[in-house]
Coordinates of C-alpha atoms and ligand atoms in Angstrom, one line a residue:
X220 CA 12.3 22.6 29.6
X221 CA 9.8 23.3 32.4
X222 CA 6.6 21.9 31.6
X223 CA 3.6 23.7 33.5
X224 CA 0.1 23.4 33.1
X225 CA -1.8 20.4 31.3
X226 CA -5.2 20.9 29.8
X227 CA -7.7 18.9 27.8
X228 CA -9.3 20.0 24.3
X229 CA -11.8 18.5 21.7
X230 CA -13.2 15.7 24.5
X231 CA -10.6 14.3 25.5
X232 CA -8.9 13.7 22.1
X233 CA -6.2 16.1 22.8
X234 CA -3.9 17.0 25.8
X235 CA -1.8 20.7 25.5
X236 CA 0.8 21.1 28.0
X237 CA 2.9 24.2 28.3
X238 CA 6.4 23.7 27.8
X239 CA 8.5 26.6 28.6
X240 CA 5.6 28.3 28.4
X241 CA 4.4 27.7 24.8
X242 CA 1.2 25.8 23.9
X243 CA 1.8 22.5 22.8
X244 CA -1.2 19.7 21.6
X245 CA -0.3 15.9 21.2
X246 CA -3.1 13.7 20.2
X247 CA -4.7 11.2 22.6
X248 CA -4.2 8.4 19.7
X249 CA 0.0 9.4 19.6
X250 CA 0.3 9.6 23.0
X251 CA -1.7 5.8 24.2
X252 CA 0.4 4.6 20.6
X253 CA 3.7 5.8 22.8
X254 CA 2.7 4.7 26.3
X255 CA 5.8 2.9 28.1
X256 CA 3.8 0.1 30.4
X257 CA 5.2 -2.5 30.5
X258 CA 2.3 -3.8 28.9
X259 CA 2.4 -2.1 25.8
X260 CA 6.4 -1.9 25.6
X261 CA 8.6 -5.1 26.3
X262 CA 11.1 -3.7 29.4
X263 CA 13.6 -5.9 28.1
X264 CA 13.8 -4.6 25.1
X265 CA 12.0 -1.6 24.7
X266 CA 10.1 -3.2 21.4
X267 CA 6.5 -2.0 21.6
X268 CA 4.1 -5.5 21.7
X269 CA 0.6 -4.0 20.5
X270 CA -0.6 -3.2 17.3
X271 CA -2.3 -0.4 15.9
X272 CA -5.2 -2.1 16.4
X273 CA -5.3 -3.0 19.7
X274 CA -5.7 1.1 20.9
X275 CA -9.4 1.7 20.0
X276 CA -10.4 3.9 17.0
X277 CA -12.0 6.5 19.6
X278 CA -9.8 6.0 22.5
X279 CA -9.7 10.2 24.6
X280 CA -8.5 11.3 27.7
X281 CA -10.7 11.3 30.4
X282 CA -8.3 12.6 33.2
X283 CA -4.7 14.5 33.2
X284 CA -2.9 15.5 36.0
X285 CA 1.0 16.8 35.8
X286 CA 2.9 16.2 39.4
X287 CA 6.9 15.7 39.9
X288 CA 7.6 16.0 36.1
X289 CA 5.3 13.3 35.5
X290 CA 2.2 13.8 33.2
X291 CA -0.6 11.1 34.5
X292 CA -3.3 10.4 31.8
X293 CA -6.1 7.9 31.8
X294 CA -7.0 6.5 28.9
X295 CA -11.0 5.9 27.7
X296 CA -12.3 3.3 26.7
X297 CA -9.7 1.4 28.4
X298 CA -10.1 2.6 31.9
X299 CA -5.8 2.5 31.5
X300 CA -3.8 4.5 33.4
X301 CA -0.1 5.4 31.9
X302 CA 2.8 7.7 33.6
X303 CA 5.2 9.9 30.8
X304 CA 8.2 11.9 32.0
X305 CA 7.6 15.5 31.2
X306 CA 10.7 15.5 29.7
X307 CA 10.2 12.8 27.4
X308 CA 7.1 15.1 26.0
X309 CA 8.2 18.7 25.9
X310 CA 12.0 16.7 23.5
X311 CA 8.8 14.7 21.5
X312 CA 6.3 17.3 20.7
X313 CA 5.3 17.9 17.2
X314 CA 3.0 20.5 17.7
X315 CA 5.7 23.3 16.3
X316 CA 5.6 25.5 13.3
X317 CA 7.4 23.4 10.9
X318 CA 9.5 25.8 8.1
X319 CA 11.9 23.9 6.4
X320 CA 13.2 24.5 3.1
X321 CA 13.7 22.1 0.5
X322 CA 17.1 20.3 0.7
X323 CA 17.3 21.1 4.8
X324 CA 19.4 18.6 6.7
X325 CA 19.4 17.6 10.4
X326 CA 21.1 19.8 13.0
X327 CA 24.7 18.6 13.2
X328 CA 25.5 18.1 9.6
X329 CA 28.2 20.5 8.5
X330 CA 28.5 21.5 5.1
X331 CA 32.1 22.5 4.1
X332 CA 34.2 23.6 1.3
X333 CA 38.0 23.5 0.4
X334 CA 38.7 25.6 3.7
X335 CA 37.7 22.6 5.9
X336 CA 41.0 21.5 4.7
X337 CA 42.7 23.6 8.2
X338 CA 41.2 21.3 10.4
X339 CA 41.0 17.8 8.4
X340 CA 39.1 15.2 10.9
X341 CA 41.8 12.6 10.9
X342 CA 42.5 10.5 13.8
X343 CA 45.6 7.6 14.2
X344 CA 44.4 4.0 14.2
X345 CA 46.1 2.9 17.3
X346 CA 43.8 5.6 18.7
X347 CA 40.7 4.4 17.5
X348 CA 41.5 0.9 18.1
X349 CA 41.7 1.3 21.5
X350 CA 40.3 3.8 22.6
X351 CA 36.3 3.9 22.4
X352 CA 36.2 7.6 22.8
X353 CA 38.7 8.0 20.2
X354 CA 36.2 5.5 18.0
X355 CA 33.6 8.1 19.4
X356 CA 35.6 11.6 18.1
X357 CA 36.4 9.7 14.9
X358 CA 32.8 8.6 13.7
X359 CA 31.3 11.6 15.2
X360 CA 33.7 13.1 12.2
X361 CA 31.7 11.5 9.4
X362 CA 28.3 11.9 10.7
X363 CA 29.4 15.5 11.0
X364 CA 31.3 16.3 7.9
X365 CA 30.7 12.6 5.6
X366 CA 34.3 12.0 5.4
X367 CA 37.7 11.0 8.0
X368 CA 41.1 10.4 7.2
X369 CA 43.0 7.2 9.4
X370 CA 46.7 6.9 9.8
X371 CA 48.9 4.3 10.5
X372 CA 46.4 1.9 9.9
X373 CA 48.2 -1.4 9.2
X374 CA 49.7 -2.4 6.1
X375 CA 48.4 -6.1 5.7
X376 CA 46.4 -6.7 2.6
X377 CA 42.6 -6.8 4.2
X378 CA 43.5 -4.3 7.2
X379 CA 40.2 -2.0 5.9
X380 CA 38.0 -4.7 7.1
X381 CA 39.2 -3.7 10.4
X382 CA 38.2 -0.8 10.4
X383 CA 35.2 -1.5 9.0
X384 CA 34.7 -3.8 12.5
X385 CA 35.1 -1.0 14.7
X386 CA 31.6 0.1 13.9
X387 CA 29.8 -2.4 11.9
X388 CA 29.8 -4.8 9.0
X389 CA 31.6 -5.3 5.6
X390 CA 29.0 -5.0 2.4
X391 CA 30.3 -7.6 0.2
X392 CA 30.1 -6.7 -3.5
X393 CA 30.6 -8.3 -7.1
X394 CA 34.1 -6.7 -6.3
X395 CA 34.6 -8.9 -3.0
X396 CA 34.6 -8.5 0.3
X397 CA 37.2 -5.7 -0.1
X398 CA 39.0 -5.1 -3.6
X399 CA 42.8 -4.1 -4.6
X400 CA 42.8 -0.6 -6.5
X401 CA 45.7 -0.7 -8.8
X402 CA 46.1 -0.2 -12.6
X403 CA 45.6 -3.9 -14.4
X404 CA 46.1 -5.5 -17.5
X405 CA 42.4 -5.6 -18.6
X406 CA 40.7 -4.2 -15.8
X407 CA 36.8 -4.4 -15.4
X408 CA 36.6 -0.8 -13.7
X409 CA 37.9 2.2 -14.8
X410 CA 39.3 2.5 -11.1
X411 CA 41.6 0.0 -11.9
X412 CA 44.0 1.6 -14.4
X413 CA 46.1 4.8 -13.8
X414 CA 43.4 7.5 -14.9
X415 CA 42.3 10.0 -13.2
X416 CA 38.8 9.7 -12.5
X417 CA 36.4 12.7 -12.2
X418 CA 35.1 13.1 -8.6
X419 CA 32.1 11.0 -7.9
X420 CA 30.1 8.6 -5.6
X421 CA 30.7 5.0 -6.0
X422 CA 28.6 2.3 -7.1
X423 CA 25.2 4.7 -8.3
X424 CA 23.9 1.5 -9.7
X425 CA 23.3 -0.3 -6.9
X426 CA 20.0 -0.2 -5.4
X427 CA 20.8 0.4 -2.2
X428 CA 24.1 2.3 -2.6
X429 CA 26.3 1.5 -0.2
X430 CA 26.9 4.5 2.1
X431 CA 30.3 4.4 3.4
X432 CA 33.7 3.4 1.5
X433 CA 37.2 3.4 2.8
X434 CA 39.7 3.8 0.4
X435 CA 43.4 2.4 2.3
X436 CA 47.2 3.1 1.0
X437 CA 49.3 0.8 0.9
X438 CA 51.6 1.7 -1.7
X439 CA 51.8 5.0 -3.3
X440 CA 55.1 5.4 -4.9
X441 CA 53.8 7.2 -8.2
X442 CA 53.7 10.6 -9.6
X443 CA 50.4 12.5 -9.5
X444 CA 47.2 9.9 -7.8
X445 CA 46.2 11.9 -5.5
X446 CA 43.1 12.5 -3.9
X447 CA 40.2 14.4 -3.4
X448 CA 36.9 14.7 -1.7
X449 CA 34.2 17.4 -2.2
X450 CA 31.2 17.6 -0.2
X451 CA 28.4 16.8 -2.2
X452 CA 25.5 17.7 0.1
X453 CA 27.7 21.7 -0.4
X454 CA 27.6 21.7 -4.2
X455 CA 23.6 21.1 -4.1
X456 CA 23.2 24.0 -1.4
X457 CA 25.0 25.9 -3.9
X458 CA 23.4 24.9 -7.5
X459 CA 20.0 25.3 -4.9
X460 CA 21.0 28.9 -4.4
X461 CA 22.5 30.3 -7.7
X462 CA 19.1 28.2 -10.1
X463 CA 16.4 26.8 -8.3
X464 CA 15.1 25.1 -11.2
X465 CA 17.9 23.3 -12.1
X466 CA 17.8 22.2 -7.9
X467 CA 14.4 21.0 -8.8
X468 CA 15.0 19.5 -12.5
X469 CA 18.0 17.3 -10.9
X470 CA 15.8 16.2 -7.4
X471 CA 12.1 15.8 -9.5
X472 CA 13.7 13.5 -12.4
X473 CA 15.4 10.1 -12.4
X474 CA 18.6 10.1 -13.4
X475 CA 20.2 6.0 -14.5
X476 CA 23.5 4.3 -14.1
X477 CA 24.1 0.6 -15.2
X478 CA 27.5 -1.3 -14.4
X479 CA 28.0 -4.0 -17.4
X480 CA 31.6 -4.2 -17.4
X481 CA 31.8 -8.0 -15.7
X482 CA 30.6 -11.2 -16.9
X483 CA 27.6 -12.7 -15.5
X484 CA 26.7 -8.6 -13.9
X485 CA 24.2 -6.5 -15.2
X486 CA 23.5 -3.7 -12.1
X487 CA 21.2 -1.0 -13.5
X488 CA 19.6 1.2 -11.6
X489 CA 17.2 4.2 -11.6
X490 CA 16.8 7.0 -8.9
X491 CA 17.6 10.9 -8.8
X492 CA 21.2 12.4 -9.2
X493 CA 20.0 14.6 -6.3
X494 CA 17.4 12.8 -3.9
X495 CA 14.8 14.3 -1.2
X496 CA 13.1 13.1 1.1
X497 CA 9.3 13.2 0.7
X498 CA 9.3 16.4 3.7
X499 CA 12.2 17.9 1.3
X500 CA 15.1 16.4 3.5
X501 CA 18.5 16.1 1.5
X502 CA 19.3 12.6 1.2
X503 CA 21.6 11.5 -1.2
X504 CA 23.9 12.7 -3.9
X505 CA 24.6 9.9 -7.0
X506 CA 27.1 11.4 -8.9
X507 CA 29.4 9.6 -11.3
X508 CA 30.2 9.9 -14.8
X509 CA 31.6 6.2 -15.8
X510 CA 28.3 4.8 -14.9
X511 CA 25.8 7.2 -15.5
X512 CA 23.4 5.7 -17.9
X513 CA 20.6 7.0 -20.7
X514 CA 18.4 8.8 -19.3
X515 CA 15.2 8.3 -19.6
X516 CA 12.9 9.4 -17.2
X517 CA 12.7 13.0 -18.1
X518 CA 10.8 14.6 -20.2
X519 CA 11.6 15.8 -23.6
X520 CA 10.7 19.2 -22.7
X521 CA 12.9 19.5 -19.8
X522 CA 15.7 17.3 -21.0
X523 CA 17.6 20.3 -22.5
X524 CA 17.6 22.5 -19.1
X525 CA 18.4 18.7 -17.3
X526 CA 21.8 18.5 -19.1
X527 CA 22.5 22.6 -18.4
X528 CA 21.3 21.3 -14.3
X529 CA 23.5 17.8 -14.4
X530 CA 26.6 20.7 -16.6
X531 CA 26.6 23.2 -14.0
X532 CA 26.7 20.7 -10.6
X533 CA 30.0 19.2 -12.7
X534 CA 31.7 22.3 -12.7
X535 CA 30.7 22.9 -9.7
X536 CA 32.5 19.7 -8.5
X537 CA 36.0 21.0 -10.3
X538 CA 35.5 24.2 -8.3
X539 CA 38.4 24.0 -6.8
X540 CA 37.7 26.3 -3.8
X541 CA 35.5 22.9 -2.9
X542 CA 38.4 20.4 -2.9
X543 CA 40.2 18.9 -0.5
X544 CA 43.0 17.4 -1.9
X545 CA 45.5 15.2 0.0
X546 CA 47.9 12.4 -0.8
X547 CA 47.7 9.1 0.7
X548 CA 51.2 7.5 2.2
X549 CA 50.8 3.6 3.1
X550 CA 49.3 3.0 6.4
X551 CA 46.3 5.9 5.8
X552 CA 43.1 5.5 4.3
X553 CA 39.8 7.8 4.5
X554 CA 36.7 6.7 5.0
X555 CA 33.3 8.5 3.2
X556 CA 29.9 9.0 3.4
X557 CA 29.1 7.7 -0.1
X558 CA 25.0 9.5 -0.3
X559 CA 27.2 12.7 0.1
X560 CA 30.9 13.5 0.0
X561 CA 32.4 12.7 -3.5
X562 CA 36.0 11.5 -4.3
X563 CA 38.2 11.6 -7.1
X564 CA 41.6 10.7 -7.9
X565 CA 44.9 11.9 -10.3
X566 CA 45.8 10.5 -12.9
X567 CA 49.2 8.8 -12.2
X568 CA 52.5 7.5 -13.9
X569 CA 55.8 7.0 -13.1
X570 CA 57.9 4.0 -11.9
X571 CA 56.7 3.2 -8.8
X572 CA 53.7 1.6 -7.3
X573 CA 50.0 2.4 -6.2
X574 CA 48.0 0.1 -4.8
X575 CA 44.7 1.1 -2.5
X576 CA 42.3 -1.3 -0.9
X577 CA 39.1 -0.2 -0.9
X578 CA 35.7 -1.6 0.7
X579 CA 31.7 -0.8 1.5
X580 CA 29.9 -0.9 4.7
X581 CA 26.9 0.6 6.0
X582 CA 26.4 4.1 7.6
X583 CA 23.5 2.5 9.3
X584 CA 25.5 0.7 11.2
X585 CA 28.1 3.6 12.0
X586 CA 25.6 5.5 13.4
X587 CA 24.3 2.9 15.5
X588 CA 27.8 2.7 16.9
X589 CA 28.2 6.2 17.5
X590 CA 25.3 6.4 19.4
X591 CA 25.6 4.1 21.7
X592 CA 29.0 5.5 22.3
X593 CA 27.3 8.6 23.2
X594 CA 25.3 6.8 25.5
X595 CA 27.7 5.6 27.5
X596 CA 28.9 9.2 28.0
X597 CA 33.1 8.3 27.2
X598 CA 32.9 10.8 24.9
Ligands
NM2_798 N1 35.6 -0.1 -7.4 C1 36.5 0.6 -7.5 O1 31.2 2.9 -8.7 C2 32.5 2.5 -9.7 O2 32.1 1.8 -10.5 C3 33.5 2.7 -9.0 C4 34.1 0.6 -7.4 C5 35.2 -0.7 -8.7 C6 34.9 -1.2 -6.7 C7 34.9 1.6 -8.7
OGA799 C1 37.0 3.9 -6.2 C2 38.4 5.0 -6.2 C3 40.2 6.3 -6.4 C4 41.5 6.2 -6.0 O1 38.4 2.6 -5.9 O2 36.2 3.8 -6.1 O3 38.0 6.0 -6.8 O4 42.2 6.9 -5.6 N1 39.6 5.0 -6.7 O5 42.2 5.2 -6.5
ZN800 ZN1 35.5 5.7 -6.0

C-alpha cells in the first residue's frame, strides 16, 4: 500500500490521507485514541494506559507531516506529537464504503457442502502434536471450514483433553471435563443411547454456548454409528437465498432451549436459531431438536411462518448434498466449531461396541493460538 499526501480538514478534526490514490479520512479523536507512544500504550504488553477521559473532548490536529513512511501528527490542546506507521493507518482505514449484506462472514471463512469430502481437512496426531506448523494448518482448517479430522490419536481414555491442550483449555460442564458417549441403561441424555441423532449443535441451552466440541473414537465395531457434519453457515445462506423472510424470522426472533434431564440441572436459554451481530454478521447457528423448548418469544402473527422457516432449515439439514459422512475408527476424532457446523450420528446396533469420548473447548483460544503461530512465521 502506498500512502501519499496528507492534509487536514474541518479545523484539524479530520486527517485525510491518499492511500493507493484513494482519499481516506480519519477523525482526530480516533487517531489520538490509537496513538502508540509509550505514554499511551505500555511498551511491554501493548495495553492502553489512558482512558477516553484522558483525551480532551476538543482534540484536533494542528500539524500533519508525512516522511519516510511515517505520519507525524501534533495534537492540540495537548501539544503532543505522535508518529504512526503509514502502513498501519492504511491497514486500519475505516472511511470505506460499507455495503455488507445481512449474513456476511469474515474473509477466510469458506462455506462448504458435501463436495468438501474430496479434500477433507485431516492431519495426524503425530504431526500436529510434534510440529507447530502442522498444528497451525490443522487449526487454520477449523477457522476456515469449522471442522477438522485427526487420525492416529492415542486411545487411552481422556486423550482428547490433550488435543484441546494443544491450542487451549478444556471447558468443563455438568457432563464433566470430558464425557463418555456410549449406550447406557438409564441415559440422562439421548446422546447416551444407540439412537440416531439428527444433525445438531451441542448445548444450545447453555449461554454462552461451548464454541468447540471434540469427539474422539475409542471403539466402533457396531453396525451403523456413522458420523455426519453439515456446514450451518452454508445452510443459512441457502435459506436466505431461497426465502429471505424465513431467514429474517429465524434471525429476529429468539428460540428457547432447555436441558432438564438430570437432578440439579436446569439449563435454559433464549437465543435465536440464527444469530446475527449488530452489523449483520452471521455469528452462530443453534439447532437441536432434542433440546428445543417451547418457543414463546415469536409474535403470534409470525408463529406459523416461523415454523415454516424452522421446517425448511431442517429439510436443508437433511439434504444429502450438504453432508460429509464418515465412520470414525479407534484413534480418530473430529473437532467442530459448535457455533457453525452441525454434527449427527446414524443409529447403531449389533454385537459390537461403540465408545466415543467428547469434550468442549473455546474457539477464542484456538484462534489466539493460531494467530500466534502465524505471527511466528513457521507456517
Ligand atoms: N452430551 C454428549 O447438547 C447435547 O445435549 C448433546 C451432549 C451429553 C454432553 C449431547
Ligand atoms: C454428542 C454427539 C455423536 C456420536 O455426544 O454430542 O452428538 O457420534 N454424539 O455419538
Ligand atoms: Zn452432539
